[in-house]
mmCIF file of C-alpha atoms in Angstrom:
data_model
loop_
_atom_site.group_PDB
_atom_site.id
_atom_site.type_symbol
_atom_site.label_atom_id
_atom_site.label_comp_id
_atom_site.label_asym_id
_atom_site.label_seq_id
_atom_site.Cartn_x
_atom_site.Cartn_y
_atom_site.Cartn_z
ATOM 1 C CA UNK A 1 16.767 -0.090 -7.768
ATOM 2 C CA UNK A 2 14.276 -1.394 -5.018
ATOM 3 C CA UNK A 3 11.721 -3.892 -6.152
ATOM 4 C CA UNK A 4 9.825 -6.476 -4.811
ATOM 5 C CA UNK A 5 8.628 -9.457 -5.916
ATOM 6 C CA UNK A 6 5.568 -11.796 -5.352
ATOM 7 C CA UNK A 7 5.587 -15.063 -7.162
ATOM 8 C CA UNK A 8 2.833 -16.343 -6.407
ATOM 9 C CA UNK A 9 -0.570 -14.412 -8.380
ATOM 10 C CA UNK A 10 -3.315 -16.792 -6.870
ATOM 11 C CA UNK A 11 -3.511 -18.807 -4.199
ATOM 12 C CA UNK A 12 -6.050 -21.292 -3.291
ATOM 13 C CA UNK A 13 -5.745 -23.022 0.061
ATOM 14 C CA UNK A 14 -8.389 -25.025 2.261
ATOM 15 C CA UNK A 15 -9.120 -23.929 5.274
ATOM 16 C CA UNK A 16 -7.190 -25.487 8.368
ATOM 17 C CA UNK A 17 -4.598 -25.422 5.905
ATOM 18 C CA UNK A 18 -1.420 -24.102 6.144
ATOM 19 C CA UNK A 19 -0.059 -20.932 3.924
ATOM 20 C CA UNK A 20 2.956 -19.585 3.059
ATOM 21 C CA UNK A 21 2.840 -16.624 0.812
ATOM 22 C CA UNK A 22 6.426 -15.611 -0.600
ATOM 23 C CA UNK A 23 8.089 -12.471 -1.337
ATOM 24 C CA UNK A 24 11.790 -11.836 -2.585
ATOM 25 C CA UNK A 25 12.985 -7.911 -2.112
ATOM 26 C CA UNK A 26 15.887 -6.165 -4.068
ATOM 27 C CA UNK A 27 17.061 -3.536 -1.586
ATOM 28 C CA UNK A 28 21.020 -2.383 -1.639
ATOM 29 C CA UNK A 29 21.106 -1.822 2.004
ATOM 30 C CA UNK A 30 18.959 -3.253 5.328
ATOM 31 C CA UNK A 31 15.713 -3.631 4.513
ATOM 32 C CA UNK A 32 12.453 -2.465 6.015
ATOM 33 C CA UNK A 33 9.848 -5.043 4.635
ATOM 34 C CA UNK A 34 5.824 -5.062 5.523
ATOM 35 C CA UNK A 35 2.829 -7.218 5.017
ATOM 36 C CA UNK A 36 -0.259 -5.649 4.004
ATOM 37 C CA UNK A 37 -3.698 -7.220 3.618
ATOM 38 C CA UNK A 38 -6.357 -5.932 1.692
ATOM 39 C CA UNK A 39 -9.951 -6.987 1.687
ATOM 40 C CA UNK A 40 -12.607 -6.261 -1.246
ATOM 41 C CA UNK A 41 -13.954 -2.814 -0.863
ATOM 42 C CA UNK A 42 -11.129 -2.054 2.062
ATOM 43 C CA UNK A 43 -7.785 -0.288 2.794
ATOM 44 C CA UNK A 44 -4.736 -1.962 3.686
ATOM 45 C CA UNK A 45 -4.291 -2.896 6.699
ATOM 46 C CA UNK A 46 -0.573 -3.337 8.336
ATOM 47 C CA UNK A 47 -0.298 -7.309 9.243
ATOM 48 C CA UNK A 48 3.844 -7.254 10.576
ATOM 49 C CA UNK A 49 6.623 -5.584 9.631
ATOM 50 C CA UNK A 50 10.650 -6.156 9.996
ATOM 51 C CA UNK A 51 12.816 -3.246 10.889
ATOM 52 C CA UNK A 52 15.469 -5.381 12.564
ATOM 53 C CA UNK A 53 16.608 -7.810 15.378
ATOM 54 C CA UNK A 54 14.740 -11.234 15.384
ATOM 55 C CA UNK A 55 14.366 -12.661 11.862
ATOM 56 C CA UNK A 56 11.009 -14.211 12.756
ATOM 57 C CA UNK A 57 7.828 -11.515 13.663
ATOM 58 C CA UNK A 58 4.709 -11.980 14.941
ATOM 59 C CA UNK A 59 2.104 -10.197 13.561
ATOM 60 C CA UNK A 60 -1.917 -9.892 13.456
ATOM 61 C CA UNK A 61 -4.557 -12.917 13.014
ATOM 62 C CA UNK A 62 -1.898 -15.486 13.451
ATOM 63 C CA UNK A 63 0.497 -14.180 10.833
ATOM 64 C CA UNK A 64 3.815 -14.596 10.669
ATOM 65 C CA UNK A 65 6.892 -13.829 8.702
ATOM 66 C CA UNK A 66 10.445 -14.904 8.334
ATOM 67 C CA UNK A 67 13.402 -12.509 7.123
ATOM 68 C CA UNK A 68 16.379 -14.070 5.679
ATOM 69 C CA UNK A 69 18.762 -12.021 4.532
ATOM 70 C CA UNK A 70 20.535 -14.560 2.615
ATOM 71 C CA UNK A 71 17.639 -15.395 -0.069
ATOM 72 C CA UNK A 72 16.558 -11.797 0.343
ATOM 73 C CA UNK A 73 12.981 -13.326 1.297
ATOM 74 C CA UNK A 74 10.312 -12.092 3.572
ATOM 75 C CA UNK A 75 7.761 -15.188 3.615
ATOM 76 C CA UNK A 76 4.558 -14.619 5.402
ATOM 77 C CA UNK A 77 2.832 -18.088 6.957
ATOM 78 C CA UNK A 78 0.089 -18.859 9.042
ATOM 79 C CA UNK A 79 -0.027 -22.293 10.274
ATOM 80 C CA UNK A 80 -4.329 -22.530 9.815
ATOM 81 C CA UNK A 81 -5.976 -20.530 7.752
ATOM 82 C CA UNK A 82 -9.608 -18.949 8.485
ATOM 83 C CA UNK A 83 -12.065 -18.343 5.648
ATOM 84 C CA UNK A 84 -11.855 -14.507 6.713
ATOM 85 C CA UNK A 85 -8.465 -14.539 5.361
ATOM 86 C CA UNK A 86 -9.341 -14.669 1.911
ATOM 87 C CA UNK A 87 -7.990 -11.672 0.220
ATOM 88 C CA UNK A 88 -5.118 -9.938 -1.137
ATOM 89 C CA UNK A 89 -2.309 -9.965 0.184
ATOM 90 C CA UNK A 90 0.723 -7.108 -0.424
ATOM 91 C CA UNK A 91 4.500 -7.488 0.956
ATOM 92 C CA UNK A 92 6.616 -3.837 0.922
ATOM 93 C CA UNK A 93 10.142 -2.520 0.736
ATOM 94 C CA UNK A 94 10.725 0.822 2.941
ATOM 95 C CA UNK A 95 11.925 3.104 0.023
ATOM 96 C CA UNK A 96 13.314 6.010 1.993
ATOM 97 C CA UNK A 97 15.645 5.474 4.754
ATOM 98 C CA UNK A 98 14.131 7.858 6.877
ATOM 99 C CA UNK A 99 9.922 7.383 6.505
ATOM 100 C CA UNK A 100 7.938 4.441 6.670
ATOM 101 C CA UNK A 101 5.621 6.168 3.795
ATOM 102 C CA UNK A 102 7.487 5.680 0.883
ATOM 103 C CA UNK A 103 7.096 2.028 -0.174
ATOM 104 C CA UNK A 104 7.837 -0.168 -2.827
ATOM 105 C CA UNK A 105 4.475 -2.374 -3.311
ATOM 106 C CA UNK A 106 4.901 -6.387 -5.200
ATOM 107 C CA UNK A 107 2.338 -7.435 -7.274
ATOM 108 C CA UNK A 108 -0.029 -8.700 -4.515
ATOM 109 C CA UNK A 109 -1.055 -12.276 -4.320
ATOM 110 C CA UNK A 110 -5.146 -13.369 -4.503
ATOM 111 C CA UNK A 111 -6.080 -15.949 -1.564
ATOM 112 C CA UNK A 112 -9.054 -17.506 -2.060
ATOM 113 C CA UNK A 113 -9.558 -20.022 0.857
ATOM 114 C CA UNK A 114 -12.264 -22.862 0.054
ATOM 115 C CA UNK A 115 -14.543 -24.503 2.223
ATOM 116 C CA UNK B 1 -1.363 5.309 14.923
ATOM 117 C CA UNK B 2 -2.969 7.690 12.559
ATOM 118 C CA UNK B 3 -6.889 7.568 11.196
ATOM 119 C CA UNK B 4 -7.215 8.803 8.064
ATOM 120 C CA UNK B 5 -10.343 10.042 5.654
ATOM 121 C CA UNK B 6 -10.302 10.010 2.207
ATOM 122 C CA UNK B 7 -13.394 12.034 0.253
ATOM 123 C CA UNK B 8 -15.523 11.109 -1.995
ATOM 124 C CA UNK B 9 -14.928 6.834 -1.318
ATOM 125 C CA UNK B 10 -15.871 6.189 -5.009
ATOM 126 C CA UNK B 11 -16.713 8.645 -8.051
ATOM 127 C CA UNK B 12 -17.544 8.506 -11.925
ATOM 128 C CA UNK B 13 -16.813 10.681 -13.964
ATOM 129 C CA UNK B 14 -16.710 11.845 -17.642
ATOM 130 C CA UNK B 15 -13.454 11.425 -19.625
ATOM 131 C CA UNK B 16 -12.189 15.160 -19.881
ATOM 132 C CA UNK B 17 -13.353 16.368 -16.296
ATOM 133 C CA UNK B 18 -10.993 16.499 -13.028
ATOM 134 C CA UNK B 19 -11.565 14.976 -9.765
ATOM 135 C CA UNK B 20 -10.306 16.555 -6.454
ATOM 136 C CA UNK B 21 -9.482 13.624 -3.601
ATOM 137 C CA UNK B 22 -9.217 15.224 -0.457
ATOM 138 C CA UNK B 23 -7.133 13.404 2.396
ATOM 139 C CA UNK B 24 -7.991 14.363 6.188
ATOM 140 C CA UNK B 25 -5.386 12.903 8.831
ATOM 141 C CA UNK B 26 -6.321 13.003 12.444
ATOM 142 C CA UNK B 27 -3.340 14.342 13.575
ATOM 143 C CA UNK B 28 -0.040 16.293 12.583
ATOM 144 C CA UNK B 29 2.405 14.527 10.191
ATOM 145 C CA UNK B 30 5.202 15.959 7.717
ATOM 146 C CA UNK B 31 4.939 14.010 5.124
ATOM 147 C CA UNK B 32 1.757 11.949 3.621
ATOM 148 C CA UNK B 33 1.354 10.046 -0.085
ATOM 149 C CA UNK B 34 -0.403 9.543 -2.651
ATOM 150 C CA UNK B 35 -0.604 6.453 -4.228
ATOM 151 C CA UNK B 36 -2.593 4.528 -7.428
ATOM 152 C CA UNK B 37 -3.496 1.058 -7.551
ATOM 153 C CA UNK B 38 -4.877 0.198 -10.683
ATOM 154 C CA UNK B 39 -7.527 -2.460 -11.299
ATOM 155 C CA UNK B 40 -6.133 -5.696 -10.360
ATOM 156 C CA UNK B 41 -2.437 -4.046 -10.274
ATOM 157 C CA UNK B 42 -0.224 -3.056 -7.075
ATOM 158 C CA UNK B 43 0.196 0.280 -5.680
ATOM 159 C CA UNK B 44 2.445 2.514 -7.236
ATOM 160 C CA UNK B 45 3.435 5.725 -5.420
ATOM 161 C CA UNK B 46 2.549 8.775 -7.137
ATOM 162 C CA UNK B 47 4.129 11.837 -5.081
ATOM 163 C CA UNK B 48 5.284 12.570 -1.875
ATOM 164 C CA UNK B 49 3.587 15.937 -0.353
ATOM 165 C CA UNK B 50 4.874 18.071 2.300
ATOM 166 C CA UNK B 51 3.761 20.951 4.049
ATOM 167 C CA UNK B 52 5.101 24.327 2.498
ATOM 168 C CA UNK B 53 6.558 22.630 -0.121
ATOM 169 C CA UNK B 54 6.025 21.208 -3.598
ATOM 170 C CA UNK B 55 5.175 17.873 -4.199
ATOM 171 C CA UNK B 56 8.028 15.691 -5.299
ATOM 172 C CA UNK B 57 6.498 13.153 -7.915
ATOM 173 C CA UNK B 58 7.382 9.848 -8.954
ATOM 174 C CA UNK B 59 8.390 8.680 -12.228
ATOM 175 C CA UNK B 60 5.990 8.935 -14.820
ATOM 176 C CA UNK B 61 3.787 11.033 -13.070
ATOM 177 C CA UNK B 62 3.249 14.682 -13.583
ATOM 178 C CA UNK B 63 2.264 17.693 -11.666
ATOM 179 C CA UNK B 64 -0.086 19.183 -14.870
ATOM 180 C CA UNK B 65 -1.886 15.680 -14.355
ATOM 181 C CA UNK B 66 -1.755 14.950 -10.879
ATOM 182 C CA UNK B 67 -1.291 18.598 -8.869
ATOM 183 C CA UNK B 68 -1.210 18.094 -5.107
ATOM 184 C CA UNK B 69 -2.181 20.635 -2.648
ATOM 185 C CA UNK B 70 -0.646 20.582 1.263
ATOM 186 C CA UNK B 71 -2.314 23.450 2.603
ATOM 187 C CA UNK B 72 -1.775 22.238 5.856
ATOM 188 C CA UNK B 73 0.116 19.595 8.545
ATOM 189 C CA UNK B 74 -3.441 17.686 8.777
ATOM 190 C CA UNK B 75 -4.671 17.877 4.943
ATOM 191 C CA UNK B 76 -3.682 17.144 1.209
ATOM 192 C CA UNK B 77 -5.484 16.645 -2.136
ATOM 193 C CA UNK B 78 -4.892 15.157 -5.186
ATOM 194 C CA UNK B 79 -6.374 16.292 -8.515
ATOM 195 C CA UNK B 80 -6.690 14.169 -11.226
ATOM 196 C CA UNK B 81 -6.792 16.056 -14.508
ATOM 197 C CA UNK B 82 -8.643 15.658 -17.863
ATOM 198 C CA UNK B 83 -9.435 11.932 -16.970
ATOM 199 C CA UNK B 84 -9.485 8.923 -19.276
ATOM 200 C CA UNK B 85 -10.940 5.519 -18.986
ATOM 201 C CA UNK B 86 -6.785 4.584 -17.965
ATOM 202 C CA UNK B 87 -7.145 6.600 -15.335
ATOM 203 C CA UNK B 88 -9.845 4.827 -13.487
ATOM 204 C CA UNK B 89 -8.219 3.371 -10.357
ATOM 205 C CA UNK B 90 -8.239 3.490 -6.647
ATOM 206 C CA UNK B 91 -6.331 6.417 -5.400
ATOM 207 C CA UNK B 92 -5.290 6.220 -1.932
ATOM 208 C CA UNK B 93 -3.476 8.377 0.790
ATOM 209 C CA UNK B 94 -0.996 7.302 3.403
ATOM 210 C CA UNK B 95 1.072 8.787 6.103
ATOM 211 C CA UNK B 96 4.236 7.149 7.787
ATOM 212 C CA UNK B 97 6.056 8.799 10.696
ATOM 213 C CA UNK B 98 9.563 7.116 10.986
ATOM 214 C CA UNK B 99 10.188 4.081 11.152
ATOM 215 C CA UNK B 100 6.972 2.744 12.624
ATOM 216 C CA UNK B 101 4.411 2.177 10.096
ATOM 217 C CA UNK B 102 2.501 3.806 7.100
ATOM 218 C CA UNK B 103 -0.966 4.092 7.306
ATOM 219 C CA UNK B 104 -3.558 3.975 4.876
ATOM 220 C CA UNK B 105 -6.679 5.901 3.859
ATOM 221 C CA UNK B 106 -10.254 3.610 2.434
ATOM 222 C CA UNK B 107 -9.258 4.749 -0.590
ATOM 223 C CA UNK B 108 -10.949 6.696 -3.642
ATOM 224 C CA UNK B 109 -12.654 3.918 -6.187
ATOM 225 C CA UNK B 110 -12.903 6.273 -9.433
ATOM 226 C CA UNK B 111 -13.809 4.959 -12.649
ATOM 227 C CA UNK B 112 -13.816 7.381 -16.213
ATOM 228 C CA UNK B 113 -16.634 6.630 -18.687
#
């Protein structure tokens, strides 16, 4: 079965500093994986997603995230972080083969960014 | 992309009542979800609603608890039936064309005193 994993509950970073958020997927065939962030009070909102070709994507606010097949990750990084990018953060499987809709959430990971 | 509306944004309500969420989309898709994130948990998908069709739930999750209406290509709702305190979560909508990208309704914040 699909699942997706987040290791990480809480992170606290400063800011300037770099992140790396991890995620490790269980998915039989290719994967489509997404990052998700979700501010307090808000909806998700669609940071990058991998469907195929390059391993490494560019997405919003200076994210970005690395596929490898291999350790069936799906890291997201950004190389300085902002104090408006405290929040939570959500990394997705594609469940259905044929519609983006049907995801398989992890557990979400807290930042908190200090001062 | 799609925009999506999701009425009422937040709601409590007394254990043993329902609560209809209504999803608005501002254009034509075949398939939209519903899914529940509860407090400090994940999203879990609840049911997949078409047009025309019944809703095809997830497991653990039950049409006599959770009935879903498609009346149209543009509109769903979710009922949430004889509520307890465990079901007090955010309930949101999302629609995904493809392979592009799902997108997400504000969500419905409803808490059951």
């Amino acid at each position: 079965a699909q699942s997706v994993t987040q290791p990480d509950i809480h992170i606290t970073v400063s800011e300037g500093a770099s992140l790396e958020l991890r995620c490790n997927y269980s998915y039989g065939a290719t994967p489509y994986l997404f990052w998700y962030v979700q501010s307090p009070g808000q909806g998700l909102q669609l940071l990058l997603k991998y469907f195929s070709g390059d391993t490494l994507v560019q997405g919003i606010k200076g994210f970005e995230a690395e596929f490898k097949r291999s350790q069936s990750s799906f890291n997201l990084r950004k190389p300085s972080v902002h104090w408006s990018d405290a929040a939570e953060y959500f990394c997705a499987v594609g469940a259905s083969s044929s519609n983006t809709g049907k995801l398989i959430f992890g557990q979400g990971t807290t930042l908190q960014v200090k001062p | 992309s799609a925009v999506i509306s999701q009425k009422p944004s937040r709601d409590i309500c007394q254990r043993g009542t329902s609560l209809t969420i209504q999803c608005q989309v501002d254009s034509q898709v075949t398939m939209m979800f519903w899914y529940r994130q509860q407090p400090g948990q994940s999203l879990t998908l609840i049911a997949t609603a078409n047009q025309g069709s019944e809703a095809t739930y997830e497991s653990g999750f039950v049409i006599d608890k959770f009935p879903i209406s498609r009346p149209n290509l543009t509109f769903s709702t979710l009922t949430v039936s004889n509520m307890s305190p465990e079901d007090s979560s955010i309930y949101l909508c999302s629609v995904g064309e493809g392979w592009t990208e799902a997108f997400f309704g504000q969500g419905t914040r409803l808490t059951v005193v």
